[in-house]
Amino acid sequence: MNHTKGGLVIFTANSHPSSREMGKRIAERLGVELGQLQVYQEANRETRVQIQESVRGKDVFVIQTMSKDVNTSIMEMLIMVYACRTSCARSITGVLPYFPYSKQCKMRKRGSIVTKLIASMMCKAGLTHLITMDLHQKEIQGFFNIPVDNLRASPFLLQYIQEEIPDYRNAVIVAKSPASAKRAQSFAERLRLGIAVIHGEAQDAESDQVDGRHSPPTVKTTGAIHPSMEIPLLIPKEKPPITVVGDVGGRIAIIVDDIIDDVDSFVAAAETLKERGAYKIFVMATHGLLSSEAPRFIEESAIDEVVVTNTIPHELQKLQCPKIKTVDISMILSEAIRRIYNGESMSYLFRNIGVDD
């Protein structure tokens, strides 16, 4: 590490024990100690932060993994950042392996773009830089007025496929919907494998149908529009029967996505692939939210293994379902911190990553 600057300080929050574990791994790789910080909730559930060492003129990195109580995790992050700002830290970099509310990044009917709100709150609190991983939509970076480094977990997942799936040459990369086809294509081209796409499954919650731009006027008005003019309405979509575009018979099927939360669509995809002749089914995702009854559904499904990274804590889910495996990505986070602190280029961490990856 370069020690010619004010100094490096790494803080972690109390949202989950895995947040501190992630911080310890990163600090150990960088050869530093975790900063002294106390984060706790008072009897009235308010979050209080006490920084127990000087951060004046120092470069602070705040690591926060999102727990099931995501709103508390966000408040911890905001108050920690603001505390560092008011304590005259030189710079404050947030390290959020999974960015919360990232699925709410599009306007749906009369809803709101919550991701933009969270981004604005973090910038207002005093964040000067953000390190995250596999944003649900890359365009989320545009919600910030600070630098954002959107790291990729795909090298770690690709390495897992090559080292832990003995017959991976007989595999095919599967997109469980056309929306996931670009990610599947990226994996397939790097592994020199074929690709298959499942089309015709139940309407996804993020489809254009709930985009909010198709709502016609409830009453036909003629005051502002000439009586002879009528706005044509868009023909509603109709899903065809489920089909698999590509050959999966006698092959290992590897379904890839960025987030696995509600596993219904993955379970349905696995059943479809089994019917089409796939003899082994893996699911690869960066962020394993695995909410509600997800572990039980996975255990009872045709899925042989679910591989996720440790961007989100899921120790409890692993105890409930032995099919869930974890890949550690703390190495790339520590390297990103080291490069930012030393003022080095980040391009090395984005090598061979195209615009569509």
Coordinates of C-alpha atoms in Angstrom, one line a residue:
M1 CA 0.0 0.0 0.0
N2 CA 1.1 3.6 -0.7
H3 CA 1.2 5.5 2.6
T4 CA 2.2 8.9 1.3
K5 CA -1.4 10.1 1.6
G6 CA -3.5 10.8 4.7
G7 CA -4.2 7.2 5.4
L8 CA -6.6 4.4 4.6
V9 CA -9.5 3.6 6.9
I10 CA -12.0 0.7 6.4
F11 CA -15.2 0.7 8.3
T12 CA -18.0 -2.0 8.3
A13 CA -21.5 -1.8 9.6
N14 CA -23.5 -4.1 11.9
S15 CA -26.3 -5.0 9.5
H16 CA -25.1 -8.6 9.4
P17 CA -22.1 -10.5 10.8
S18 CA -21.1 -11.3 7.2
S19 CA -20.5 -7.5 6.6
R20 CA -17.8 -7.6 9.2
E21 CA -16.5 -10.8 7.8
M22 CA -16.3 -9.3 4.3
G23 CA -14.5 -6.3 5.8
K24 CA -12.0 -8.5 7.6
R25 CA -11.2 -10.4 4.5
I26 CA -10.6 -7.2 2.5
A27 CA -8.6 -5.6 5.3
E28 CA -6.4 -8.7 5.6
R29 CA -5.7 -8.6 1.9
L30 CA -4.7 -5.0 2.1
G31 CA -2.6 -5.4 5.2
V32 CA -4.6 -3.0 7.4
E33 CA -6.8 -3.2 10.5
L34 CA -10.5 -2.5 10.4
G35 CA -11.4 1.0 11.7
Q36 CA -12.9 1.5 15.1
L37 CA -16.6 2.2 14.7
Q38 CA -19.7 1.6 16.9
V39 CA -23.0 1.2 15.1
Y40 CA -26.1 0.3 17.2
Q41 CA -29.8 0.8 17.5
E42 CA -31.3 2.5 20.4
A43 CA -34.5 1.3 22.2
N44 CA -36.6 3.4 19.9
R45 CA -35.0 1.7 16.8
E46 CA -33.0 4.7 15.8
T47 CA -29.6 4.0 14.4
R48 CA -26.6 5.7 16.1
V49 CA -23.0 5.8 14.9
Q50 CA -19.9 6.6 16.9
I51 CA -16.6 6.9 15.1
Q52 CA -13.9 5.9 17.6
E53 CA -10.8 7.1 15.8
S54 CA -9.7 10.2 13.8
V55 CA -10.6 10.2 10.1
R56 CA -9.6 13.8 9.5
G57 CA -7.9 14.0 6.1
K58 CA -8.1 10.3 5.5
D59 CA -9.5 8.1 2.7
V60 CA -12.4 6.2 4.2
F61 CA -14.0 3.1 2.7
V62 CA -17.4 2.1 4.1
I63 CA -18.3 -1.6 3.4
Q64 CA -21.9 -2.5 3.7
T65 CA -23.6 -5.8 2.7
M66 CA -27.4 -5.8 2.5
S67 CA -29.2 -7.9 5.1
K68 CA -32.8 -9.0 5.1
D69 CA -33.6 -5.7 6.9
V70 CA -32.6 -3.7 3.9
N71 CA -34.0 -0.4 5.1
T72 CA -31.9 -0.6 8.3
S73 CA -28.8 -1.4 6.3
I74 CA -29.4 1.7 4.1
M75 CA -29.8 3.9 7.1
E76 CA -26.6 2.5 8.7
M77 CA -24.8 3.3 5.5
L78 CA -26.1 6.8 5.2
I79 CA -25.4 7.7 8.8
M80 CA -21.9 6.2 8.7
V81 CA -21.1 8.2 5.5
Y82 CA -22.5 11.4 7.0
A83 CA -20.5 10.8 10.2
C84 CA -17.3 10.5 8.2
R85 CA -18.2 13.6 6.3
T86 CA -18.8 15.7 9.4
S87 CA -15.5 14.3 10.8
C88 CA -13.6 15.9 7.9
A89 CA -12.6 12.7 6.0
R90 CA -10.7 13.5 2.8
S91 CA -12.8 11.1 0.7
I92 CA -15.6 8.6 1.4
T93 CA -16.0 5.6 -0.8
G94 CA -19.0 3.3 -0.4
V95 CA -18.4 -0.4 -1.0
L96 CA -21.9 -2.0 -1.7
P97 CA -21.4 -5.4 -3.4
Y98 CA -25.2 -5.5 -3.9
F99 CA -26.9 -2.1 -4.5
P100 CA -30.3 -2.1 -2.7
Y101 CA -33.6 -1.4 -4.6
S102 CA -31.8 -2.0 -7.9
K103 CA -34.9 -3.8 -9.3
Q104 CA -36.9 -0.6 -8.9
C105 CA -34.9 1.3 -11.5
K106 CA -37.8 1.7 -14.0
M107 CA -41.0 3.7 -13.9
R108 CA -44.0 1.3 -13.5
K109 CA -47.4 2.9 -13.9
R110 CA -47.8 5.3 -11.0
G111 CA -44.9 4.1 -9.0
S112 CA -41.4 5.7 -8.7
I113 CA -37.8 5.1 -9.6
V114 CA -36.6 4.2 -6.1
T115 CA -33.1 3.5 -7.2
K116 CA -32.7 7.1 -8.2
L117 CA -33.9 8.2 -4.7
I118 CA -31.3 5.9 -3.0
A119 CA -28.5 7.2 -5.2
S120 CA -29.5 10.8 -4.4
M121 CA -29.5 10.1 -0.7
M122 CA -26.1 8.5 -0.8
C123 CA -24.6 11.4 -2.7
K124 CA -26.3 13.9 -0.3
A125 CA -24.9 12.1 2.7
G126 CA -21.4 12.7 1.5
L127 CA -20.3 9.7 -0.7
T128 CA -17.6 10.7 -3.1
H129 CA -17.2 7.3 -4.9
L130 CA -19.1 4.0 -5.1
I131 CA -17.9 0.5 -5.7
T132 CA -20.6 -2.0 -6.5
M133 CA -21.0 -5.2 -8.5
D134 CA -23.3 -6.3 -11.3
L135 CA -25.9 -3.6 -11.1
H136 CA -29.3 -4.9 -12.2
Q137 CA -29.2 -2.3 -15.1
K138 CA -25.9 -0.7 -16.0
E139 CA -27.8 2.6 -16.6
I140 CA -28.2 3.0 -12.8
Q141 CA -24.7 4.5 -12.8
G142 CA -26.3 7.6 -14.4
F143 CA -28.4 8.2 -11.3
F144 CA -25.2 9.3 -9.5
N145 CA -23.2 12.5 -9.8
I146 CA -20.1 10.7 -8.4
P147 CA -17.8 8.1 -10.0
V148 CA -19.3 4.6 -9.9
D149 CA -17.2 1.4 -10.5
N150 CA -19.6 -1.4 -11.5
L151 CA -17.4 -4.5 -11.0
R152 CA -18.2 -7.9 -12.6
A153 CA -18.5 -11.3 -10.8
S154 CA -18.6 -13.3 -14.1
P155 CA -14.8 -14.1 -14.0
F156 CA -15.4 -15.9 -10.6
L157 CA -18.4 -17.7 -11.9
L158 CA -16.7 -18.7 -15.1
Q159 CA -13.8 -20.1 -13.0
Y160 CA -16.2 -22.1 -10.9
I161 CA -17.7 -23.6 -14.0
Q162 CA -14.3 -24.6 -15.4
E163 CA -13.0 -26.0 -12.1
E164 CA -16.1 -27.5 -10.4
I165 CA -18.1 -28.9 -13.3
P166 CA -16.0 -31.7 -14.7
D167 CA -17.9 -32.2 -17.9
Y168 CA -18.6 -28.5 -18.6
R169 CA -17.6 -29.0 -22.2
N170 CA -20.9 -30.9 -22.6
A171 CA -22.8 -27.9 -21.2
V172 CA -25.1 -25.3 -22.8
I173 CA -25.6 -21.8 -21.3
V174 CA -29.3 -21.1 -20.8
A175 CA -31.2 -17.8 -20.6
K176 CA -34.4 -18.4 -18.7
S177 CA -36.0 -15.5 -20.7
P178 CA -35.1 -13.4 -23.8
A179 CA -34.2 -10.6 -21.4
S180 CA -31.3 -12.7 -20.0
A181 CA -30.0 -13.6 -23.5
K182 CA -27.1 -11.1 -23.6
R183 CA -25.7 -12.4 -20.3
A184 CA -26.0 -16.0 -21.5
Q185 CA -24.3 -15.1 -24.7
S186 CA -21.4 -13.5 -22.8
F187 CA -20.9 -16.6 -20.8
A188 CA -21.3 -18.9 -23.8
E189 CA -18.7 -17.0 -25.9
R190 CA -16.1 -17.0 -23.1
L191 CA -16.6 -20.8 -22.5
R192 CA -16.9 -21.6 -26.2
L193 CA -20.3 -23.3 -25.5
G194 CA -23.7 -23.3 -27.1
I195 CA -26.6 -21.2 -25.9
A196 CA -30.3 -21.9 -25.4
V197 CA -33.1 -19.5 -24.6
I198 CA -36.4 -20.3 -22.9
H199 CA -39.3 -18.3 -24.4
G200 CA -43.0 -18.2 -23.5
E201 CA -42.9 -18.3 -19.7
A202 CA -45.2 -16.4 -17.5
Q203 CA -45.2 -12.6 -17.9
D204 CA -42.2 -11.0 -16.0
A205 CA -42.9 -8.2 -13.5
E206 CA -40.3 -6.1 -15.3
S207 CA -41.8 -6.4 -18.8
D208 CA -43.1 -3.6 -20.9
Q209 CA -46.6 -4.5 -20.0
V210 CA -46.2 -2.8 -16.6
D211 CA -43.9 -0.1 -18.0
G212 CA -46.4 2.7 -17.3
R213 CA -46.4 4.1 -20.8
H214 CA -49.4 2.2 -22.2
S215 CA -52.2 3.6 -20.0
P216 CA -54.9 5.0 -22.2
P217 CA -57.2 7.9 -21.1
T218 CA -60.0 6.5 -19.0
V219 CA -62.5 8.7 -20.8
K220 CA -62.5 9.6 -24.5
T221 CA -62.0 13.4 -24.7
T222 CA -62.7 15.5 -27.8
G223 CA -61.9 18.9 -26.4
A224 CA -58.2 18.9 -27.2
I225 CA -58.2 16.4 -30.1
H226 CA -60.1 16.8 -33.3
P227 CA -63.1 14.4 -33.4
S228 CA -61.8 12.8 -36.6
M229 CA -58.5 11.9 -34.9
E230 CA -58.2 8.8 -32.6
I231 CA -55.0 7.7 -30.9
P232 CA -54.2 4.1 -31.9
L233 CA -53.7 1.7 -29.0
L234 CA -50.9 -0.8 -28.8
I235 CA -51.9 -4.4 -29.4
P236 CA -51.4 -6.3 -26.1
K237 CA -48.8 -9.0 -26.0
E238 CA -49.7 -12.6 -25.9
K239 CA -47.2 -15.1 -24.6
P240 CA -46.7 -18.2 -26.9
P241 CA -46.4 -21.7 -25.4
I242 CA -43.1 -22.4 -23.6
T243 CA -40.4 -23.3 -26.1
V244 CA -36.7 -23.8 -25.8
V245 CA -34.7 -22.3 -28.6
G246 CA -31.6 -24.5 -28.7
D247 CA -30.6 -28.1 -28.1
V248 CA -30.3 -29.2 -24.4
G249 CA -30.9 -32.9 -24.9
G250 CA -28.2 -35.0 -23.1
R251 CA -26.4 -31.8 -22.0
I252 CA -25.6 -30.0 -18.8
A253 CA -27.8 -26.9 -18.6
I254 CA -26.3 -23.8 -16.9
I255 CA -28.9 -21.0 -16.3
V256 CA -27.2 -17.6 -15.7
D257 CA -28.7 -14.4 -14.3
D258 CA -27.7 -11.5 -12.2
I259 CA -30.1 -11.9 -9.2
I260 CA -31.9 -15.0 -7.8
D261 CA -34.6 -14.0 -5.4
D262 CA -38.0 -15.4 -6.0
V263 CA -37.0 -18.8 -7.5
D264 CA -40.3 -19.7 -9.1
S265 CA -39.1 -18.8 -12.6
F266 CA -35.8 -20.7 -12.1
V267 CA -37.7 -23.8 -10.9
A268 CA -40.1 -23.6 -13.9
A269 CA -37.1 -23.3 -16.2
A270 CA -35.4 -26.3 -14.7
E271 CA -38.5 -28.4 -15.1
T272 CA -38.7 -27.3 -18.8
L273 CA -35.1 -28.2 -19.4
K274 CA -35.5 -31.6 -17.7
E275 CA -38.4 -32.3 -20.0
R276 CA -36.2 -31.4 -23.0
G277 CA -33.6 -33.9 -22.0
A278 CA -31.0 -31.9 -19.9
Y279 CA -29.5 -34.4 -17.4
K280 CA -28.0 -31.8 -15.0
I281 CA -29.0 -28.3 -14.2
F282 CA -27.0 -25.5 -12.6
V283 CA -28.0 -22.0 -11.7
M284 CA -25.4 -19.2 -11.6
A285 CA -26.1 -15.7 -10.3
T286 CA -24.1 -12.9 -8.8
H287 CA -26.6 -11.9 -6.0
G288 CA -28.3 -14.6 -4.0
L289 CA -31.2 -12.9 -2.2
L290 CA -33.0 -16.2 -1.9
S291 CA -36.0 -14.7 -0.1
S292 CA -38.9 -16.4 1.7
E293 CA -39.2 -20.1 0.9
A294 CA -36.5 -20.1 -1.8
P295 CA -34.2 -22.7 -0.2
R296 CA -37.0 -25.2 0.2
F297 CA -38.2 -24.7 -3.4
I298 CA -34.7 -25.2 -4.6
E299 CA -34.2 -28.3 -2.5
E300 CA -37.4 -29.8 -3.9
S301 CA -36.8 -28.8 -7.5
A302 CA -34.9 -30.3 -10.5
I303 CA -32.0 -27.9 -9.9
D304 CA -28.8 -29.7 -9.0
E305 CA -26.8 -26.7 -7.8
V306 CA -27.2 -23.0 -7.2
V307 CA -24.0 -21.0 -7.3
V308 CA -24.0 -17.4 -6.0
T309 CA -21.4 -15.0 -4.7
N310 CA -21.1 -13.6 -1.2
T311 CA -22.3 -10.1 -2.2
I312 CA -25.3 -10.9 0.1
P313 CA -25.2 -13.0 3.3
H314 CA -27.0 -16.3 2.8
E315 CA -25.5 -18.6 5.5
L316 CA -29.0 -19.5 6.8
Q317 CA -30.2 -20.4 3.4
K318 CA -27.2 -22.7 2.9
L319 CA -28.1 -24.6 6.1
Q320 CA -31.6 -25.1 4.8
C321 CA -30.5 -26.2 1.3
P322 CA -27.1 -27.9 0.7
K323 CA -27.5 -27.3 -3.1
I324 CA -26.5 -23.6 -2.5
K325 CA -22.8 -22.9 -3.1
T326 CA -20.9 -19.7 -2.5
V327 CA -18.1 -18.0 -4.5
D328 CA -16.0 -15.4 -2.7
I329 CA -15.5 -12.1 -4.5
S330 CA -13.6 -10.2 -1.7
M331 CA -10.5 -10.4 -3.8
I332 CA -11.7 -8.0 -6.5
L333 CA -13.2 -5.6 -4.0
S334 CA -9.9 -5.4 -2.1
E335 CA -8.0 -4.8 -5.4
A336 CA -10.5 -2.0 -6.4
I337 CA -10.0 -0.4 -3.0
R338 CA -6.2 -0.6 -3.3
R339 CA -6.3 0.9 -6.8
I340 CA -8.6 3.8 -5.8
Y341 CA -6.6 4.6 -2.7
N342 CA -3.3 4.6 -4.7
G343 CA -4.7 6.6 -7.6
E344 CA -4.1 3.7 -10.0
S345 CA -6.2 3.0 -13.1
M346 CA -9.2 0.7 -12.7
S347 CA -9.2 -0.4 -16.3
Y348 CA -7.3 -3.7 -15.4
L349 CA -10.4 -4.8 -13.5
F350 CA -12.6 -4.2 -16.6
R351 CA -10.3 -5.9 -19.2
N352 CA -12.1 -7.9 -21.9
I353 CA -15.5 -6.5 -20.7
G354 CA -17.5 -5.1 -23.6
V355 CA -20.3 -2.6 -23.7
D356 CA -23.0 -5.3 -23.6
D357 CA -21.4 -7.4 -20.8

